[in-house]
XYZ file of C-alpha atoms in Angstrom:
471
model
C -67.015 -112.165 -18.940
C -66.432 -108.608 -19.982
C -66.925 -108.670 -23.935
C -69.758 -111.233 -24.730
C -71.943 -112.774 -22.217
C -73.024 -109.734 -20.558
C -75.847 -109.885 -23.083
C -78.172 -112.399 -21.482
C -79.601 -114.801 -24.264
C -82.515 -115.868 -22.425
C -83.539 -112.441 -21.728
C -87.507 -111.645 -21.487
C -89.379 -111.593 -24.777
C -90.306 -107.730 -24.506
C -87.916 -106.005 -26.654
C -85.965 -103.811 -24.577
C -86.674 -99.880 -25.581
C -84.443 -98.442 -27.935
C -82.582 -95.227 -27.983
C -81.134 -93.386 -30.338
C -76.925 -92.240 -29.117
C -73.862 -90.487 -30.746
C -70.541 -90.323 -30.443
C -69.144 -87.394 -28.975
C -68.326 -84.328 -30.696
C -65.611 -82.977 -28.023
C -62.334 -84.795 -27.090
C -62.524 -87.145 -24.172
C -59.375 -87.965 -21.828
C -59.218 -90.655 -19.583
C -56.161 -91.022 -17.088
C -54.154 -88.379 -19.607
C -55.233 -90.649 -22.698
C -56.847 -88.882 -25.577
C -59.621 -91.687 -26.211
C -59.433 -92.155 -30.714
C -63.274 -92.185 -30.619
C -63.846 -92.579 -34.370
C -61.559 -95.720 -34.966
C -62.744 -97.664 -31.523
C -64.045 -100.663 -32.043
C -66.583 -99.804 -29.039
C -66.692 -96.013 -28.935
C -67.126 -93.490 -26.351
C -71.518 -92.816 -26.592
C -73.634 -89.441 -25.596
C -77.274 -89.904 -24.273
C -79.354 -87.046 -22.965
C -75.777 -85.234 -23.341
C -73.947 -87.423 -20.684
C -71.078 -89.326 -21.900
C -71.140 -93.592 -21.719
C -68.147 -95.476 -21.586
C -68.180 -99.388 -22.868
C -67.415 -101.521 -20.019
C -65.070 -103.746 -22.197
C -61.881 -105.774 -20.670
C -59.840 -102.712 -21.001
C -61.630 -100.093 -19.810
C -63.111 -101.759 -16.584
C -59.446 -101.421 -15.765
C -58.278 -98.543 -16.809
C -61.611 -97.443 -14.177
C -60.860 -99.384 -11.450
C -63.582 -101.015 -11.561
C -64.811 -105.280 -11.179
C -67.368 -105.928 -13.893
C -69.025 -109.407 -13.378
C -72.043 -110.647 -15.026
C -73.868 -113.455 -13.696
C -77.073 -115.563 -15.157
C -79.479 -115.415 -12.324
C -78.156 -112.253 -10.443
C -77.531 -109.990 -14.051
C -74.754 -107.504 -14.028
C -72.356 -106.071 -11.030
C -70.159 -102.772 -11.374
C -68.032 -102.708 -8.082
C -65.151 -99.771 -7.220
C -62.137 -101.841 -7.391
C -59.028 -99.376 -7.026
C -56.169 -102.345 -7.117
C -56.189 -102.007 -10.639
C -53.599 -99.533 -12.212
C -53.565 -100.033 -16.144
C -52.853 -97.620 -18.747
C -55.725 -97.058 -20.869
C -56.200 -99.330 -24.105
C -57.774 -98.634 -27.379
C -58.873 -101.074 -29.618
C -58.554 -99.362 -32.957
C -58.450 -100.096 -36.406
C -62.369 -99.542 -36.908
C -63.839 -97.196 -38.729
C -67.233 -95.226 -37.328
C -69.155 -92.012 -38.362
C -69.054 -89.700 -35.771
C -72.481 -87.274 -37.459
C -74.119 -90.844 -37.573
C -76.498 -91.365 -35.261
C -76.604 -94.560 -33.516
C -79.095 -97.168 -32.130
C -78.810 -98.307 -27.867
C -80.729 -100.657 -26.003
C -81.826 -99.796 -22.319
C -80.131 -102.839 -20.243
C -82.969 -104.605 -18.796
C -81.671 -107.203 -17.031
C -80.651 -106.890 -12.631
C -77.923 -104.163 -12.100
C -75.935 -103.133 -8.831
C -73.199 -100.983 -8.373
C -71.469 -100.968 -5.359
C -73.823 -103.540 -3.908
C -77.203 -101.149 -4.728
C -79.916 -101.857 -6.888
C -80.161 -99.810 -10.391
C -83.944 -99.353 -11.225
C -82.475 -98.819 -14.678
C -86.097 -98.746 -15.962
C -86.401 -95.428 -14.684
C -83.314 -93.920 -15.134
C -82.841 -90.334 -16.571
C -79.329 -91.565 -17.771
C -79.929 -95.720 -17.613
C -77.164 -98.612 -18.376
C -77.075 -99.114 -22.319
C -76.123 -101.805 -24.295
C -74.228 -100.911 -27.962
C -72.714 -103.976 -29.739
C -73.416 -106.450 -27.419
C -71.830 -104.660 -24.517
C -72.581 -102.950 -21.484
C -72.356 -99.025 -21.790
C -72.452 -96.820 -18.027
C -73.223 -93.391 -18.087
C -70.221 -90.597 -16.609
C -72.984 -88.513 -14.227
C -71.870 -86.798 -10.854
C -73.583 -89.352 -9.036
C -71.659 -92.799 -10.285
C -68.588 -90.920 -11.329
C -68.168 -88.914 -7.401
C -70.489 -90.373 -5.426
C -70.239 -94.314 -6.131
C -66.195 -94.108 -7.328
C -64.879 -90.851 -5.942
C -62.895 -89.835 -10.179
C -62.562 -86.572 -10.919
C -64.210 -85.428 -13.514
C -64.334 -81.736 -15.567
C -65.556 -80.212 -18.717
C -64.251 -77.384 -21.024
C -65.551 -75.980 -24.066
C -61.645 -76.181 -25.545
C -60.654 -79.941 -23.879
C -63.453 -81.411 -23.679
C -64.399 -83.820 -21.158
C -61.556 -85.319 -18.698
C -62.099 -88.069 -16.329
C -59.384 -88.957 -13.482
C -59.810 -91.736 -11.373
C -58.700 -92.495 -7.966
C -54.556 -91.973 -8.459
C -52.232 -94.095 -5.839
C -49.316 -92.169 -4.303
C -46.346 -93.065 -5.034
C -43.420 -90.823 -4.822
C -43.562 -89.697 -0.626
C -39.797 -87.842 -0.098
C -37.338 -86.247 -2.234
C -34.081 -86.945 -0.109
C -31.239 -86.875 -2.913
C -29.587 -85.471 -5.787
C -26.433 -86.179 -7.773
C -25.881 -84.865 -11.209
C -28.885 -84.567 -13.208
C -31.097 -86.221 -11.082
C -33.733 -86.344 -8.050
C -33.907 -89.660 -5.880
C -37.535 -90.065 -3.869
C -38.726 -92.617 -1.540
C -41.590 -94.257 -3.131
C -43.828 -97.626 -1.817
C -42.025 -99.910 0.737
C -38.830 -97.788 0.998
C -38.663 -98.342 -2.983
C -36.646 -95.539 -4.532
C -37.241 -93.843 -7.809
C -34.431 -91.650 -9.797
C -36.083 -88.564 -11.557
C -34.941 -86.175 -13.928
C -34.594 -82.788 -13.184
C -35.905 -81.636 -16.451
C -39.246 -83.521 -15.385
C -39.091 -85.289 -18.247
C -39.708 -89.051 -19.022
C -41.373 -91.412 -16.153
C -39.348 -91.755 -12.821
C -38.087 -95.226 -12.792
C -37.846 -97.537 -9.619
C -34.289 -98.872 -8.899
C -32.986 -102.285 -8.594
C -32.551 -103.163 -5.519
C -28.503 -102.882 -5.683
C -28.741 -99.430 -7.064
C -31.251 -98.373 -4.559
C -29.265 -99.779 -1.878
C -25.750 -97.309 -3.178
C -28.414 -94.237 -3.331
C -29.977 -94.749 0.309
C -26.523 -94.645 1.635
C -26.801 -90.992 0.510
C -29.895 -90.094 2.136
C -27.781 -88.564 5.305
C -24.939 -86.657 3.306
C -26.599 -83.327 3.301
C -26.372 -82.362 6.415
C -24.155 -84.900 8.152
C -20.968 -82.970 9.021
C -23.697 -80.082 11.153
C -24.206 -83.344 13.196
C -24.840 -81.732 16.779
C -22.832 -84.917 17.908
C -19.644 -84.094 15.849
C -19.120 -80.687 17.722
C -19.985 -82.215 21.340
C -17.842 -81.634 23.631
C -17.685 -84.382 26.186
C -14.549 -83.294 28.435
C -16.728 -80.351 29.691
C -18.578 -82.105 32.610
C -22.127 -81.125 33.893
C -22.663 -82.784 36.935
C -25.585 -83.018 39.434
C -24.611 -82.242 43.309
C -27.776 -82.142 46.086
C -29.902 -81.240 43.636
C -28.543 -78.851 41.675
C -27.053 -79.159 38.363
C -23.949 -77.187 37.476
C -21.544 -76.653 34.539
C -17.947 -74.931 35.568
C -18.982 -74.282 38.635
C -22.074 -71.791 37.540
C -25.395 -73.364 39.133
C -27.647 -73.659 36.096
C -30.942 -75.294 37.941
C -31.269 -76.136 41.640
C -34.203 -78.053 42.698
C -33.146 -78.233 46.178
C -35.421 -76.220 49.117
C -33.771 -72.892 48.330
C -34.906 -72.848 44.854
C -37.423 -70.583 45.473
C -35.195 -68.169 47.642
C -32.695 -68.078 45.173
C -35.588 -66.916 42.679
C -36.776 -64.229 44.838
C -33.162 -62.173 43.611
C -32.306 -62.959 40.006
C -29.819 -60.270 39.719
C -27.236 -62.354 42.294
C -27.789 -65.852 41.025
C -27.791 -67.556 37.516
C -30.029 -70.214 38.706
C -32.840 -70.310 35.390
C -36.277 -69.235 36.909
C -38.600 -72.863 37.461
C -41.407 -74.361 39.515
C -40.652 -76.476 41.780
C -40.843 -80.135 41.206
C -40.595 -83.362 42.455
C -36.463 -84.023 43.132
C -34.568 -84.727 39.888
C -33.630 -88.185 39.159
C -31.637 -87.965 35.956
C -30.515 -85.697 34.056
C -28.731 -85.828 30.003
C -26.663 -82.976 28.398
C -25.105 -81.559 25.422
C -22.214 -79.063 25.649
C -21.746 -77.270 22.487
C -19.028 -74.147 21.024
C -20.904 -71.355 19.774
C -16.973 -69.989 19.266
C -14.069 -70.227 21.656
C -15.158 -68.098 23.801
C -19.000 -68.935 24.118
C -21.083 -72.313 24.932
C -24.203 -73.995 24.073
C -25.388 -75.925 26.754
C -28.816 -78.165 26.849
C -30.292 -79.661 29.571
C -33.108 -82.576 30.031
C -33.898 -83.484 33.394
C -36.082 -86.357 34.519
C -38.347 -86.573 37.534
C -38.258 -90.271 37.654
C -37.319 -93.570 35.809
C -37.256 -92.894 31.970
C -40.273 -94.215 30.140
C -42.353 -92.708 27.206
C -44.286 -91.152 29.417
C -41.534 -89.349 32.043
C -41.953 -86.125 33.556
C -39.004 -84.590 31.899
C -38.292 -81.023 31.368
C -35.569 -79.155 28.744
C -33.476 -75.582 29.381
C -30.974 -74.224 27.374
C -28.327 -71.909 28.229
C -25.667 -69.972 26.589
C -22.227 -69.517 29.199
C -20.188 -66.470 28.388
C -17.700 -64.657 30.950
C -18.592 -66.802 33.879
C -22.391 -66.454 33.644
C -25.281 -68.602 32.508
C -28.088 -67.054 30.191
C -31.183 -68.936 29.787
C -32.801 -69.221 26.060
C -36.001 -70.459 27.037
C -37.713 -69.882 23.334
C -35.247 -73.149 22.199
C -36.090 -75.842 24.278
C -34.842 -78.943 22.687
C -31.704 -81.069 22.054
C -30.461 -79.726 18.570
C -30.019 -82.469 15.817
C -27.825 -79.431 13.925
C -24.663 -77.251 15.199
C -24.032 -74.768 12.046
C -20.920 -72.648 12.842
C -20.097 -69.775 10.676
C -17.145 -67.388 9.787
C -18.540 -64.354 11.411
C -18.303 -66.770 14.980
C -21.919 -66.675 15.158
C -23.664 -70.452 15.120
C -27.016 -72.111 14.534
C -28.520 -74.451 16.190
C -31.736 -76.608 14.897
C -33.630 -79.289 16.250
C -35.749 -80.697 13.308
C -39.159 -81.378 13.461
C -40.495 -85.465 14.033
C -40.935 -86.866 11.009
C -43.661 -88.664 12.526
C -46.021 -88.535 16.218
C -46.256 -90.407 18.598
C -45.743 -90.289 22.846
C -42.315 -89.644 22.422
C -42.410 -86.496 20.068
C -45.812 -85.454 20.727
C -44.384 -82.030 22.022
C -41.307 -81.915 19.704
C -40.988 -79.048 17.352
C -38.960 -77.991 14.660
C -36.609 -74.619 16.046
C -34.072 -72.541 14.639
C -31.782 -70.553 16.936
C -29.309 -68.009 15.717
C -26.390 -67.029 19.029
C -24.175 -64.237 17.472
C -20.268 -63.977 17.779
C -21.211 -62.016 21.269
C -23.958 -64.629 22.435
C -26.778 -62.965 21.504
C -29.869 -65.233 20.915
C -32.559 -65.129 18.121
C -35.488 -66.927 17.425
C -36.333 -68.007 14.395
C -39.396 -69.544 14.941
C -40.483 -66.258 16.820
C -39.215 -63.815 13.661
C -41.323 -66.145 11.341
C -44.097 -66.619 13.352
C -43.975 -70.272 12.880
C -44.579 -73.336 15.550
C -42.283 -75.298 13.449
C -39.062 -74.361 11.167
C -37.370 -77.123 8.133
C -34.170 -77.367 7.414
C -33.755 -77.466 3.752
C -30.494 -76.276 2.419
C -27.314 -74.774 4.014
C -24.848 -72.465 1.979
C -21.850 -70.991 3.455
C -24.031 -70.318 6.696
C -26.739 -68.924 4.960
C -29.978 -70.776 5.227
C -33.438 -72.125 3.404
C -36.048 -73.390 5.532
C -39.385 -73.982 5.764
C -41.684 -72.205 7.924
C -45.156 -73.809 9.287
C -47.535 -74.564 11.545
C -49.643 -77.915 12.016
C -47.237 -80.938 11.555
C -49.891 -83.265 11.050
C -53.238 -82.678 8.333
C -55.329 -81.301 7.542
C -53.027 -77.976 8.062
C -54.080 -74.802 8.879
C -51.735 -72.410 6.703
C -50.980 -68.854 8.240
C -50.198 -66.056 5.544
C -46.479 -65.972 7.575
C -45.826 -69.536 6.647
C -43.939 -70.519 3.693
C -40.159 -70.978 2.083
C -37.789 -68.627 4.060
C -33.681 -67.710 3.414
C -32.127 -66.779 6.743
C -28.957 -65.012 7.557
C -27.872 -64.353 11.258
C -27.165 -60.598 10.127
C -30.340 -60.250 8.662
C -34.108 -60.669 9.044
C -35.706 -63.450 7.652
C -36.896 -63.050 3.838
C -39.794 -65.002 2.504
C -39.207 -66.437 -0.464
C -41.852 -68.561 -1.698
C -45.675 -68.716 0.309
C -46.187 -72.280 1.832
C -47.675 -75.001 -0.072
C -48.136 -78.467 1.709
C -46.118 -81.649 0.901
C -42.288 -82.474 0.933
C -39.927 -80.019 0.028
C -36.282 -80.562 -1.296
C -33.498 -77.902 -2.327
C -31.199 -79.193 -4.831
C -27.312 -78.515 -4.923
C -28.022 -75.758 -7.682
C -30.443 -74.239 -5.122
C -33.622 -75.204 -7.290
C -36.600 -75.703 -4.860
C -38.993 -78.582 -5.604
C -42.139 -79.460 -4.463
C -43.561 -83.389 -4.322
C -47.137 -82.510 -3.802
C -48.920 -84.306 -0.278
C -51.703 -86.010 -2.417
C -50.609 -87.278 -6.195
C -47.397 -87.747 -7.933
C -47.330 -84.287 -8.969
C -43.463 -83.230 -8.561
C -42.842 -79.203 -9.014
C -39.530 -77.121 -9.755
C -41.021 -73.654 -7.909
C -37.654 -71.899 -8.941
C -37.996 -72.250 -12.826
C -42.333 -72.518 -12.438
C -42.506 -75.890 -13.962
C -44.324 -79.058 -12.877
C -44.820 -82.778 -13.847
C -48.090 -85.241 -13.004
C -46.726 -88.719 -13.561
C -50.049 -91.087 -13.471
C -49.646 -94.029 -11.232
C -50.382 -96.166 -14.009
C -46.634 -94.866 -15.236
C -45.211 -95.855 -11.742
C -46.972 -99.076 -10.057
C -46.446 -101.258 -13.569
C -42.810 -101.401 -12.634
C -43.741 -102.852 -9.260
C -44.631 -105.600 -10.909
């Protein structure tokens, strides 16, 4: 329906106005294709110095776009983004590109996108040039009817980008000489680390062997593999104590008890409704220090449970609350100095359980002193990307969820407990990944665009180059 028929034969007798075209004298890429104007069998046209594109088979697709011609109703041009094809050329012609060239204004019904084209009175109308339909590349059809990217320089000429799908999401492995990301539908794709070639999508055997992987990184800092469960924290009239040190009472003489905070090592609180259950975590920050977190629960345990969270660090019989690290840690990192970190990453996604999760970092020195992370970056939420002989790389940000609001103090950060925290790299949003030779890389938020910040080199992959092996 493309090709042929789109020329109406029973069209009205009035010969439709002529105007004169030529091919353009600047290169013109579409999706990353340099177009081969002069050997196109239907080639690229300029009118009133916009560019026209034939709306043949091939490039309808390559656009996106649903061309359908009909006797009674004429011609239809509709965004249709489920088409991913690689740009085709039909070559082996031969044209003159300092000839000029004869068009005919279409003059037969046009919509695009379901509106009416007065094509009569267009500054840049609908041509036809060897029996097929050409449509002209102006800001208004090419951002405000299909949403492409378009841009011009006097060097490279004219480049047109439509809408791209994403593809690649996470980077969560590496091994050898390559990256592995999750892509559509838990899908994974191996990349090279030299960025070069496509990524290709696994079979599903393969894919399955790689996803066993995903956890390796950090698995032995597993909070749960350093618990220690003999240590008992037990809840007696309301009060909640850990070797005999009273860590939170809720009874009636809470707020006595608050009144002298020198004599007791009961954690300042308001007073709440009684507890009714309570979990904790008992942790070594070395032999002779503990990490202990607390979340208490002010009635049955739903998604939407009063619940509070207090951590403590116990050295020489007494019980100092760390009230700047107020979650369960998903990380215990010890180190050989005898200091330890503890992190509790970030949700990787919201919802009424982890509305008021954040990530935190929390550095407790060989003699239990406690440091913030989050407060020496300045950041709501902290990343853990790569550990290294107790040395850290994280991430440092704000907003979990878009669009972000980026502070100049967010970014890529290496922390040592001895030191204070060095920026590294400003922030940039999407998912970040630190290889095993310490190479950062950056899988942008929006496209397939996959960066190696340490050695400043990047690769766009179209999704043309990734959805045809979905199929």
């Amino acid at each position: 329906m493309f090709v042929s028929i789109i020329h109406a034969t029973d069209q009205a007798s009035a010969a439709p106005k002529q105007v004169k075209v030529h091919m353009p004298a600047f290169n013109v890429e579409l999706n990353g294709i340099l177009i081969e104007n002069e050997h196109q069998k239907y080639p690229l046209l300029v009118y009133n110095d916009i560019t026209y594109f034939p709306m043949t088979w091939d490039y309808s697709r390559a656009l996106s776009l649903s061309v359908n011609w009909d006797q009674e109703s004429g011609l239809s041009i509709l965004r249709n983004n489920q088409f991913r094809q690689k740009p085709q050329q039909s070559l082996g012609f031969n044209n003159d590109p300092s000839h000029d060239y004869t068009a005919t204004v279409a003059d037969y019904p046009i919509n695009v996108n379901w509106k009416n084209i007065d094509n009569a009175n267009e500054p840049y109308p609908i041509l036809q040039f060897r029996d097929i339909t050409y449509f002209p590349m102006t800001w208004r059809f090419t951002h405000d009817e299909f949403e492409w990217d378009t841009s011009w320089d006097n060097k490279a000429g004219f480049k047109l980008a439509t809408i791209q799908h994403k593809v690649l999401y996470h980077l969560f492995y590496d091994e050898g000489d390559f990256l592995y990301a999750y892509g559509n539908q838990n899908d994974i794709y191996q990349i090279n680390k030299s960025l070069e070639g496509a990524p290709v999508r696994l079979a599903k055997d393969a894919a399955d062997k790689i996803a066993k992987h995903e956890k390796d990184r950090f698995q032995p800092y597993q909070a749960a593999n350093f618990e220690n469960k003999n240590e008992k924290v037990e809840l007696k009239d309301q009060t909640i104590i850990y070797k005999q040190l009273e860590l939170l009472s809720f009874s009636s003489s809470t707020e006595d008890k608050q009144k002298d905070k020198t004599k007791s090592n009961v954690m300042p609180i308001a007073l709440r409704n009684k507890v009714h259950s309570f979990e904790s975590i008992v942790l070594p920050v070395n032999n002779q220090i503990s990490f202990v977190h607390l979340t208490v629960y002010y009635s049955d345990r739903d998604i939407y449970t009063p619940q509070d969270s207090f951590t403590f660090i116990v050295k020489d019989g007494r019980a100092v609350p760390v009230p700047e690290f107020n979650q369960r840690p998903n990380y215990l990192i010890p180190n050989k100095d005898g200091s330890s970190w503890f992190i509790s990453q970030a949700p990787s996604s919201m919802s009424a359980r982890t509305a008021r999760l954040r990530g935190q970092v929390l550095h407790v020195s060989s003699d239990g002193t406690t440091t913030s992370m989050n407060n020496q970056t300045q950041a709501e939420n902290l990343d853990l990307l790569y550990v290294d002989q107790g040395a850290l790389i994280i991430r440092a940000y704000s907003d979990l969820l878009p669009p972000q609001q980026i502070k100049e103090t967010d970014g890529i950060y290496a922390l040592d407990g001895n030191k204070p925290a060095a920026k590294l790299y400003p922030y940039l949003p999407g998912d970040y990944y630190v290889d095993a030779s310490r190479n950062l890389y950056l899988l942008d938020g929006m496209t397939n665009r996959l960066t190696n910040i340490t050695t400043n080199s990047s690769k766009y992959w179209w999704d043309y180059e990734l959805m045809t092996q979905l199929y």
